mmCIF file of C-alpha atoms in Angstrom:
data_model
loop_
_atom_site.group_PDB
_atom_site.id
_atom_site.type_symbol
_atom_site.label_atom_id
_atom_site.label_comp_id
_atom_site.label_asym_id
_atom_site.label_seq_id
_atom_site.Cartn_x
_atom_site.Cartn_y
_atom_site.Cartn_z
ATOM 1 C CA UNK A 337 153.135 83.035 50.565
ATOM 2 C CA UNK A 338 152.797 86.941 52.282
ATOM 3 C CA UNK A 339 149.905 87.094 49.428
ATOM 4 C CA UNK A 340 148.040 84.550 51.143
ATOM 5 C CA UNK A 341 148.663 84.739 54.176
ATOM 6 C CA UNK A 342 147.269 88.802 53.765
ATOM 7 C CA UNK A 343 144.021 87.433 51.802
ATOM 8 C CA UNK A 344 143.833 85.292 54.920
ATOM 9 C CA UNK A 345 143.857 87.725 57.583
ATOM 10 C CA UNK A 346 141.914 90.213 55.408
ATOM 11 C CA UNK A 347 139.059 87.142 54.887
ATOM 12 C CA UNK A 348 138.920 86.542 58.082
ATOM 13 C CA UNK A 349 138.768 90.170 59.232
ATOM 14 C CA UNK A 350 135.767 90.553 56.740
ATOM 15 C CA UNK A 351 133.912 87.235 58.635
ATOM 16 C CA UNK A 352 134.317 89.108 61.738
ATOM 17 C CA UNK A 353 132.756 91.912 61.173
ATOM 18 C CA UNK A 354 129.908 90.794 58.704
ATOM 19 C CA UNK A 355 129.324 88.300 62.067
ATOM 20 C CA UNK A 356 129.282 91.209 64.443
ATOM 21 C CA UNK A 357 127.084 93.735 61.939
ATOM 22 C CA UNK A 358 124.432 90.372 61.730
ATOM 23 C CA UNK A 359 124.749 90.635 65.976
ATOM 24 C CA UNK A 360 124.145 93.888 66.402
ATOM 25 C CA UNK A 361 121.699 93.636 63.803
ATOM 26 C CA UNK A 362 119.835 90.992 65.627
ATOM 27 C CA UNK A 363 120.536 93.096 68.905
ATOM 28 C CA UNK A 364 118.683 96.343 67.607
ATOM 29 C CA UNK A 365 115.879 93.976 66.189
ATOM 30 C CA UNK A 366 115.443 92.613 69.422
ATOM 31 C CA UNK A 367 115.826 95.437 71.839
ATOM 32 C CA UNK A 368 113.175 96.978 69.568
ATOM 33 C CA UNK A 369 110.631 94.544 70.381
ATOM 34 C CA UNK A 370 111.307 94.364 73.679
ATOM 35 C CA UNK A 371 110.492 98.269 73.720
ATOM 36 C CA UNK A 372 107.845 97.632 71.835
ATOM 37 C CA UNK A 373 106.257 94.467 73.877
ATOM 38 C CA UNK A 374 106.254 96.938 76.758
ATOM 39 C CA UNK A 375 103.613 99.194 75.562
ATOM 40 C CA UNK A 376 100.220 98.213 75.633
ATOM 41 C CA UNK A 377 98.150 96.001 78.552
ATOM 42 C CA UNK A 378 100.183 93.427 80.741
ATOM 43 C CA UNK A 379 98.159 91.935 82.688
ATOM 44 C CA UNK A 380 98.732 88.990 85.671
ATOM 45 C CA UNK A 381 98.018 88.388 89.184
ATOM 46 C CA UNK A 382 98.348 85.244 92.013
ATOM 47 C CA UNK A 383 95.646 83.276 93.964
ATOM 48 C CA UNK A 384 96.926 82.188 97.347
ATOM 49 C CA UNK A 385 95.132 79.763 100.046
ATOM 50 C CA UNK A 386 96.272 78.817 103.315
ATOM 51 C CA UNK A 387 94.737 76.331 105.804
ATOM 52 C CA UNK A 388 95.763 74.529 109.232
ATOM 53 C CA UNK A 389 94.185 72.265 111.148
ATOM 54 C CA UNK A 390 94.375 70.605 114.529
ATOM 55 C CA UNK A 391 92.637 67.616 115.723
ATOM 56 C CA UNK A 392 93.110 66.333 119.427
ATOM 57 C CA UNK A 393 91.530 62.613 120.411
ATOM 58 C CA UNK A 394 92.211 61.876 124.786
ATOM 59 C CA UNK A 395 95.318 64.201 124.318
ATOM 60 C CA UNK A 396 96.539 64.329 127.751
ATOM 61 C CA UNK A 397 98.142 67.388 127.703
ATOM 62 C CA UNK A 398 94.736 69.517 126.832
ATOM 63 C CA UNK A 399 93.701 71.833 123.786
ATOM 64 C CA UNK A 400 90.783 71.984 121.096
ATOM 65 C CA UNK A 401 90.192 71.468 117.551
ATOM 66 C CA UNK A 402 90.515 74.060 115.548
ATOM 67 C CA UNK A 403 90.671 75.094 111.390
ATOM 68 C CA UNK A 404 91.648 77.987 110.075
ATOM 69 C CA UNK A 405 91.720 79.128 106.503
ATOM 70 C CA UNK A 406 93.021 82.151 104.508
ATOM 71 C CA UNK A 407 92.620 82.971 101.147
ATOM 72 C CA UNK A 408 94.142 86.133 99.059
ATOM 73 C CA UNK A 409 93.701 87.453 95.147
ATOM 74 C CA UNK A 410 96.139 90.100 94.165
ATOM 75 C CA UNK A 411 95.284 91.066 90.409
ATOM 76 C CA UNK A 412 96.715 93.955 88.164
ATOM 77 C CA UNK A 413 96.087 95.543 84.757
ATOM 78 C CA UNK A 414 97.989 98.365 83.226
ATOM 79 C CA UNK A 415 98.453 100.032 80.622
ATOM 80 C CA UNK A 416 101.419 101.848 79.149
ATOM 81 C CA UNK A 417 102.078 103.911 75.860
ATOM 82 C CA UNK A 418 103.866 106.857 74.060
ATOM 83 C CA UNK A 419 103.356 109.352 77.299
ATOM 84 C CA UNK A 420 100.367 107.087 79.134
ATOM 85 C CA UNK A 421 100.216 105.340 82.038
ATOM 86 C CA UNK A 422 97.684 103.935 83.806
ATOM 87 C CA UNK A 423 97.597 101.421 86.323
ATOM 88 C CA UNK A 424 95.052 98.991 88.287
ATOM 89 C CA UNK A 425 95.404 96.819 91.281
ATOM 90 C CA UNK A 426 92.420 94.440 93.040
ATOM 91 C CA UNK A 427 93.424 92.933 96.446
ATOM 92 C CA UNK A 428 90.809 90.446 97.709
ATOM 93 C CA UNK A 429 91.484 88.622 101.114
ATOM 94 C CA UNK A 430 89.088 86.225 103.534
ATOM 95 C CA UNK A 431 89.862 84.043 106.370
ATOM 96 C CA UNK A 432 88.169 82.248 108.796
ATOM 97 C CA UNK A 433 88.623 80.328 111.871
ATOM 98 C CA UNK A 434 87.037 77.392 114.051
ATOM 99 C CA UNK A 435 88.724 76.928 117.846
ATOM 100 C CA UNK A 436 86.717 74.266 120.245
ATOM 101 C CA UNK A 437 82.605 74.778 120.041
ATOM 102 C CA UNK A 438 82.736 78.146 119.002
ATOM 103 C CA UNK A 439 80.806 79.152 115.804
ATOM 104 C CA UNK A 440 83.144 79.795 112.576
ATOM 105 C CA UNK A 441 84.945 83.935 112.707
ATOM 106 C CA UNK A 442 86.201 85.678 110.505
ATOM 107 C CA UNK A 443 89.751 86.402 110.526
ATOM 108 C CA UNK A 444 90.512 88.460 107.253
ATOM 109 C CA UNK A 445 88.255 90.425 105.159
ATOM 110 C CA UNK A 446 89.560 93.111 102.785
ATOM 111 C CA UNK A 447 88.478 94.810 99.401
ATOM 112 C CA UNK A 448 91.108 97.051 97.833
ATOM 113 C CA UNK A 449 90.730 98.408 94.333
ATOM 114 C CA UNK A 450 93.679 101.030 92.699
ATOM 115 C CA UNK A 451 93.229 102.835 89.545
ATOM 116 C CA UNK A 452 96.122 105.634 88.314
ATOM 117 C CA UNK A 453 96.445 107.729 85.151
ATOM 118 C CA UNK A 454 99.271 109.190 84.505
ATOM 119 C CA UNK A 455 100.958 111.668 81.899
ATOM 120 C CA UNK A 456 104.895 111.168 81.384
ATOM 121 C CA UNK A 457 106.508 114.443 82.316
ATOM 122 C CA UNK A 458 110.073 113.483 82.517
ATOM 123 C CA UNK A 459 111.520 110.086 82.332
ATOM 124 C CA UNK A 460 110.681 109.126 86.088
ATOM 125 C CA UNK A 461 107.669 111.954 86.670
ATOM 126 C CA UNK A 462 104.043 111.620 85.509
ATOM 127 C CA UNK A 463 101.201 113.920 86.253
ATOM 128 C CA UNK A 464 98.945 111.781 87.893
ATOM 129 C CA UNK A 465 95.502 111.276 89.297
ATOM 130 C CA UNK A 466 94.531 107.899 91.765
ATOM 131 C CA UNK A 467 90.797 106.754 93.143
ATOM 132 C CA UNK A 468 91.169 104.373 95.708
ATOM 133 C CA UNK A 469 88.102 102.214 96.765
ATOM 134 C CA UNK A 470 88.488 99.926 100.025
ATOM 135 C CA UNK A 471 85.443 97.901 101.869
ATOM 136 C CA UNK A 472 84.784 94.270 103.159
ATOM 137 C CA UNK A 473 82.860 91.624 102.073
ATOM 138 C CA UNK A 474 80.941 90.564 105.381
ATOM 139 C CA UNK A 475 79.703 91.734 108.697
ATOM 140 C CA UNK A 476 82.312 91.696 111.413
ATOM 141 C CA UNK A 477 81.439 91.112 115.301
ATOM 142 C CA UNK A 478 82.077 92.479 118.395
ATOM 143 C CA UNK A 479 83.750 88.843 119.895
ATOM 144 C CA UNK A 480 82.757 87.357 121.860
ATOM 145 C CA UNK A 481 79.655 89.050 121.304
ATOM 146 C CA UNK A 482 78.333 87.515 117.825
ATOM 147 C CA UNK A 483 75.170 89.818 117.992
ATOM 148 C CA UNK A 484 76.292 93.122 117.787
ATOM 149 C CA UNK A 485 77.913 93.599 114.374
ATOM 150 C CA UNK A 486 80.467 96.483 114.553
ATOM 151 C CA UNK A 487 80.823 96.698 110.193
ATOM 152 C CA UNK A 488 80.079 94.999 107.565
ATOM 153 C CA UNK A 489 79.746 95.198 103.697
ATOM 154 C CA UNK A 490 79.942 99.054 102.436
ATOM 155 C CA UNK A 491 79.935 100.115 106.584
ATOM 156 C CA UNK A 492 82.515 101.193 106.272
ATOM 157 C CA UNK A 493 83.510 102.436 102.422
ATOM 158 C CA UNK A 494 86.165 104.601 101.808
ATOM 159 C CA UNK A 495 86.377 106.452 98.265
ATOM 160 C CA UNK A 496 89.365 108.671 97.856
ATOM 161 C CA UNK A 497 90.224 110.762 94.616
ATOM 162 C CA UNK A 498 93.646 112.656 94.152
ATOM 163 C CA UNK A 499 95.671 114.421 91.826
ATOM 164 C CA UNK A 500 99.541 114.840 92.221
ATOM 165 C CA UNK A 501 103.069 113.994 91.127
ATOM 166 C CA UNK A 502 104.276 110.184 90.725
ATOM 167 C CA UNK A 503 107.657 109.493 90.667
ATOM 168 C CA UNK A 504 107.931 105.766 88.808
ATOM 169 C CA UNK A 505 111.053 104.118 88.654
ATOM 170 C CA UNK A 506 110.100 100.942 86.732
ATOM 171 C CA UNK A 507 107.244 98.394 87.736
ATOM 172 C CA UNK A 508 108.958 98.039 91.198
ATOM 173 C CA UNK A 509 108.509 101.883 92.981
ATOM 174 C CA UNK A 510 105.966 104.133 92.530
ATOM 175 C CA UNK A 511 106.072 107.780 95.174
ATOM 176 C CA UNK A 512 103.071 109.380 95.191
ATOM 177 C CA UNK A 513 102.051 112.580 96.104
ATOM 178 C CA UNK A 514 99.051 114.890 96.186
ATOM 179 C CA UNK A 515 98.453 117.891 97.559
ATOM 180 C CA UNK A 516 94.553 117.724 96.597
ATOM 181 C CA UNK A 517 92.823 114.749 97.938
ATOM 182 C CA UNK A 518 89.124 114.168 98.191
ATOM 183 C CA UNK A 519 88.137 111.411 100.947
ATOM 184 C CA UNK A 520 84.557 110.310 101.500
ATOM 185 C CA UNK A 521 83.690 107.537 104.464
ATOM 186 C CA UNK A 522 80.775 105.863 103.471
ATOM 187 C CA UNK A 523 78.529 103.769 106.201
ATOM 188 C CA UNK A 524 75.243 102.203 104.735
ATOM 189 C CA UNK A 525 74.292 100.198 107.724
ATOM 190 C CA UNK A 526 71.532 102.054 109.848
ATOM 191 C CA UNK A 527 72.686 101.171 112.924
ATOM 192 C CA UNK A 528 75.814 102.020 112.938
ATOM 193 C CA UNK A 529 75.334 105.195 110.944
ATOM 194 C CA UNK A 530 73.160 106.161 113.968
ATOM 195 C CA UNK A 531 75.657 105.503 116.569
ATOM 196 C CA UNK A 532 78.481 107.375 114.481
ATOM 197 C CA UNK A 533 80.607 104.839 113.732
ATOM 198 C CA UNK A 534 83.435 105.464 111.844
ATOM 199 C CA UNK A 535 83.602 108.945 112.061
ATOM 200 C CA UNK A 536 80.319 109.897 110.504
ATOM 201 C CA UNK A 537 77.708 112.111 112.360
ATOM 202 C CA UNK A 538 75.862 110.112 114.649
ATOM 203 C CA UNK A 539 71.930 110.712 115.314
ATOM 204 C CA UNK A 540 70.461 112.966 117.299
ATOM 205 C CA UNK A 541 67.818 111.188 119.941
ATOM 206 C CA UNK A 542 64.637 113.126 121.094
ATOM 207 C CA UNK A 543 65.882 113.612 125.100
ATOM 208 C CA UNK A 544 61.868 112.532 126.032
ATOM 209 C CA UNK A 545 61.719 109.300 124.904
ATOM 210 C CA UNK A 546 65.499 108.899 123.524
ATOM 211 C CA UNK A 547 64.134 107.787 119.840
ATOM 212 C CA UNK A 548 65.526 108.779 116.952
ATOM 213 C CA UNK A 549 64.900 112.705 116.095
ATOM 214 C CA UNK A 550 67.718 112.986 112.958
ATOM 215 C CA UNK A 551 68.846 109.857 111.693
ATOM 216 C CA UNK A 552 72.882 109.698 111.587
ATOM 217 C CA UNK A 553 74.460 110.610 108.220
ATOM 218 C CA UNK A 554 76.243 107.890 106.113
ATOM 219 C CA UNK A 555 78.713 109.963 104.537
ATOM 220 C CA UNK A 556 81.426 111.714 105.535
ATOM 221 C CA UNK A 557 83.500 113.926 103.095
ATOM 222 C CA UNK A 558 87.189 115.400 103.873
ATOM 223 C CA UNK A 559 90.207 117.491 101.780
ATOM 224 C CA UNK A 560 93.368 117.501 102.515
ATOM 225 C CA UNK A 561 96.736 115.996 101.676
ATOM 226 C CA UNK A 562 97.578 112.203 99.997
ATOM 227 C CA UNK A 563 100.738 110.332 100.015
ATOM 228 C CA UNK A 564 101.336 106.802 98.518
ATOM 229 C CA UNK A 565 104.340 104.580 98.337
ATOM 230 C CA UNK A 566 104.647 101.384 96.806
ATOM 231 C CA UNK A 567 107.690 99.123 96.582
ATOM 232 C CA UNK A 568 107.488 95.384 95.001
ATOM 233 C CA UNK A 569 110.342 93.587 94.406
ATOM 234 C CA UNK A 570 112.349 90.200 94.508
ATOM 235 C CA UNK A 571 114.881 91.152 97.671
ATOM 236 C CA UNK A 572 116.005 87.691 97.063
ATOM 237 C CA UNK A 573 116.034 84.340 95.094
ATOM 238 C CA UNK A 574 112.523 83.038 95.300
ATOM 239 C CA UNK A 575 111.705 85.922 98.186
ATOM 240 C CA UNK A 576 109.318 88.955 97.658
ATOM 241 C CA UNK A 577 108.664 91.761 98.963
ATOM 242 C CA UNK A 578 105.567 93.934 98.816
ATOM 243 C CA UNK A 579 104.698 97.206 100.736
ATOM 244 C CA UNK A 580 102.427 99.778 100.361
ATOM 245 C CA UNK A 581 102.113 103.095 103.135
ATOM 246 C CA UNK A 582 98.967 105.378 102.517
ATOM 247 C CA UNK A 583 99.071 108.991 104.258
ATOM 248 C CA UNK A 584 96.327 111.178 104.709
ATOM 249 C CA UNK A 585 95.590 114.475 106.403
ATOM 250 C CA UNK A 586 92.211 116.587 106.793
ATOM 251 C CA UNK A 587 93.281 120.000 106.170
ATOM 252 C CA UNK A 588 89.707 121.090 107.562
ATOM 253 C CA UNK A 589 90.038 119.297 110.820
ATOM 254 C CA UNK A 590 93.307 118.416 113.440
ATOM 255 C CA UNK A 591 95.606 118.507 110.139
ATOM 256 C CA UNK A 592 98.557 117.194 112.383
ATOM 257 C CA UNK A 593 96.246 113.935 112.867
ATOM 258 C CA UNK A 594 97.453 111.506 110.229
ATOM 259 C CA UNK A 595 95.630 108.742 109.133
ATOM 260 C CA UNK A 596 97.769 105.814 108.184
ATOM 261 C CA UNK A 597 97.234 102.693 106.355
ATOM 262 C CA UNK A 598 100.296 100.642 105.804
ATOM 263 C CA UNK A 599 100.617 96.659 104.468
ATOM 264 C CA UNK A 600 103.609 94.360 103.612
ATOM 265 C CA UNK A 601 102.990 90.940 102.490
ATOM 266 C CA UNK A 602 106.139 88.817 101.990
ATOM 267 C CA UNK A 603 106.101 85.605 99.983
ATOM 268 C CA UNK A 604 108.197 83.325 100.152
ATOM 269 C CA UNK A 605 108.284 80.371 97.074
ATOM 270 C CA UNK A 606 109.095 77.055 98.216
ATOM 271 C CA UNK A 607 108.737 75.668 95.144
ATOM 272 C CA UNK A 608 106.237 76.085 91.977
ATOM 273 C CA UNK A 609 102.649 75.329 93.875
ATOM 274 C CA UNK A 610 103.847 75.799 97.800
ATOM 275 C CA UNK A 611 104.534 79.337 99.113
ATOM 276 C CA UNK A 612 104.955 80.439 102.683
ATOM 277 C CA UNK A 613 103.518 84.222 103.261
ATOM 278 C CA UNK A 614 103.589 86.407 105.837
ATOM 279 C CA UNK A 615 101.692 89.761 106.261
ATOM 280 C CA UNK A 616 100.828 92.654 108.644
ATOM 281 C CA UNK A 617 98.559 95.982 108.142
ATOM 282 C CA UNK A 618 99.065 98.847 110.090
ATOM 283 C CA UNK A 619 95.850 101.251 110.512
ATOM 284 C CA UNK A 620 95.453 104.241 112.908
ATOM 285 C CA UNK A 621 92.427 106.629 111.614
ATOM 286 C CA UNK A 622 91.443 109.861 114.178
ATOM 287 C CA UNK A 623 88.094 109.307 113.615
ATOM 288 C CA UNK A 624 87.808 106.083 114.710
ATOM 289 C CA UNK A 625 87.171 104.613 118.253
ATOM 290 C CA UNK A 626 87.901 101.299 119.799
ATOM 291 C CA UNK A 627 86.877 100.125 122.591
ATOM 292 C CA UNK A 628 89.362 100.503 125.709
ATOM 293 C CA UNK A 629 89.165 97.443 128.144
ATOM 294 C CA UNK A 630 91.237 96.713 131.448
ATOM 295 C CA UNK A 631 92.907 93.926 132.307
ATOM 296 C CA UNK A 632 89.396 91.937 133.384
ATOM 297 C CA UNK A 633 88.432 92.603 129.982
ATOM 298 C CA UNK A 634 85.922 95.047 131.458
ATOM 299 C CA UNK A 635 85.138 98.417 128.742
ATOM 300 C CA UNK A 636 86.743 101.819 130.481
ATOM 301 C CA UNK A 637 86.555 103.578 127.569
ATOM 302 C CA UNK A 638 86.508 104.764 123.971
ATOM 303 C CA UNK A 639 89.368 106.364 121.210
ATOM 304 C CA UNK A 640 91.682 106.172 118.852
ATOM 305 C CA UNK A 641 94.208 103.306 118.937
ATOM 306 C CA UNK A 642 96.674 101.875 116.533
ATOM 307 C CA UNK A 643 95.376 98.960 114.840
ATOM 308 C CA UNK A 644 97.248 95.723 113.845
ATOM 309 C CA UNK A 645 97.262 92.687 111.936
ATOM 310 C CA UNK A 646 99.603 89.878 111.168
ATOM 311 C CA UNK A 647 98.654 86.835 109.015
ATOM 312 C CA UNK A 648 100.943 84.187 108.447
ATOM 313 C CA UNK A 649 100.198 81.389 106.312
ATOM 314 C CA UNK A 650 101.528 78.045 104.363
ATOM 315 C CA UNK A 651 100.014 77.068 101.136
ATOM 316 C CA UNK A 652 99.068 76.820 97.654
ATOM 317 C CA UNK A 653 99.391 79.727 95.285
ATOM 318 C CA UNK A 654 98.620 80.062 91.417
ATOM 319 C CA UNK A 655 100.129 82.588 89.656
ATOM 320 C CA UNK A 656 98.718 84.069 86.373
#
């Protein structure tokens, strides 16, 4: 009876392990793939449009029609393997708006393209080099003046190149840094090359007849200084949240001037097709001058200002 009850316990001693070798096994095999699915291109992105309307018929307490419309593509591509990474980002946006009789204007217009390579140096660092490429797609307007078009496609272009240190910590955080930064502000519209928008040197007139002697330049290059950080993550169930904050400083000119370029876009899934989304961009640039106006809406003057945006939106989004 001890006999069998020994060959028992022994059997099933034996069963438990062979059961927990075959597990861990299975475990390694699959922990292996996952490694291994991780290399190579992963790909993906989401298509998001947004619309409200408003229609009014004898409406006694007063208003006007209006439509508005947004629409947003954020895309990716990278690439990772052995010691290599390299990743790609292209962020489309356009919006529009009707109010009343007044002719459709644009609300949103953006063209953001993103490509690092980087070289693992320790688990988290890479030696890494970015070109950043950012434009529009269509002329904006000086409202409610819809004659004088203050930029438009390529007016302005910015082109940056830099090479630095990224520190990675999965697909969520990337810090960037880099110490040598090329930046080149590129306007191709005549007119507004000539009157120096954007920073670039404006034409000199001929002070008998105030025509055009030089025409302005459409190009503007600066070095100095580049600092990216970009944080995407779910900060709750069905909840994320995107940011990105862009640094730059002329080393050649006012260094303590920053330029700053900073977005967040949260989205917020209300279920598979319907998500609500929310974003802002911050932009102040040195060389850049807005208009100053007082309260009668009147134009006192010209300089830098702090720029903002803020687009909020409830629609349909596709992701892929």
């Amino acid at each position: 009876m001890l006999l069998m009850k020994n060959l028992l316990l022994f059997s099933l001693l034996f069963l438990t392990l062979s059961v927990s070798a075959q597990v861990t096994d299975k475990e390694t095999d699959l922990r292996k793939l996952n490694n291994d699915s991780t290399e190579g291109w992963k790909k993906g992105g989401m298509f998001t449009v947004a619309f409200s309307q408003v229609s009014l018929s004898n409406w006694a307490a007063g208003g006007e029609n209006s439509f508005s419309g947004n629409s947003l593509v954020n895309t990716f591509a990278n690439y990772k393997k052995a010691k290599i990474s390299w990743d790609n980002t292209l962020e489309l946006g356009y919006g529009i708006m009707k109010q009343g009789d007044q002719d459709m204007r644009k609300t949103d217009d953006k063209i953001d393209f993103s490509s690092k390579f980087g070289r693992k140096l320790t688990t988290n660092s890479f030696a890494a080099a970015l070109l950043n490429f950012k434009t529009q797609f269509m002329p904006g307007y000086n409202y409610p003046d819809d004659s004088t078009i203050i930029s438009n496609f390529m007016a302005p272009g910015y082109l940056l190149f830099a090479a630095g240190y990224d520190f990675k910590r999965g697909d969520w955080l990337s810090l960037f840094i880099a110490p040598v930064t090329g930046k080149m502000t590129i306007v191709t519209d005549e007119l507004l090359a000539n009157a120096g928008a954007f920073g670039v040197e404006p034409a000199v007139l001929n002070p008998v007849d105030s025509s055009i002697a030089t025409p302005g330049k459409k190009m503007r290059s600066e070095f100095g200084g580049y600092f990216k950080g970009a944080f995407s993550k779910d900060v709750m169930k069905n909840v994320k949240l995107n940011t990105k904050l862009e640094l730059f400083t002329n080393y050649l000119h006012n260094p303590l001037n920053i330029d700053v370029y900073w977005e967040t876009n949260i989205g917020m899934k209300v279920n598979k097709f319907i998500t609500v989304t929310i974003g802002t961009t911050l932009i102040y640039d040195d060389d850049i001058d807005i208009e100053i106006r007082n309260e009668a809406g009147d134009v006192i003057g010209k300089g830098p200002r702090t720029q903002f945006k803020e687009v909020f939106g409830l629609g349909f989004s596709y992701k892929f």
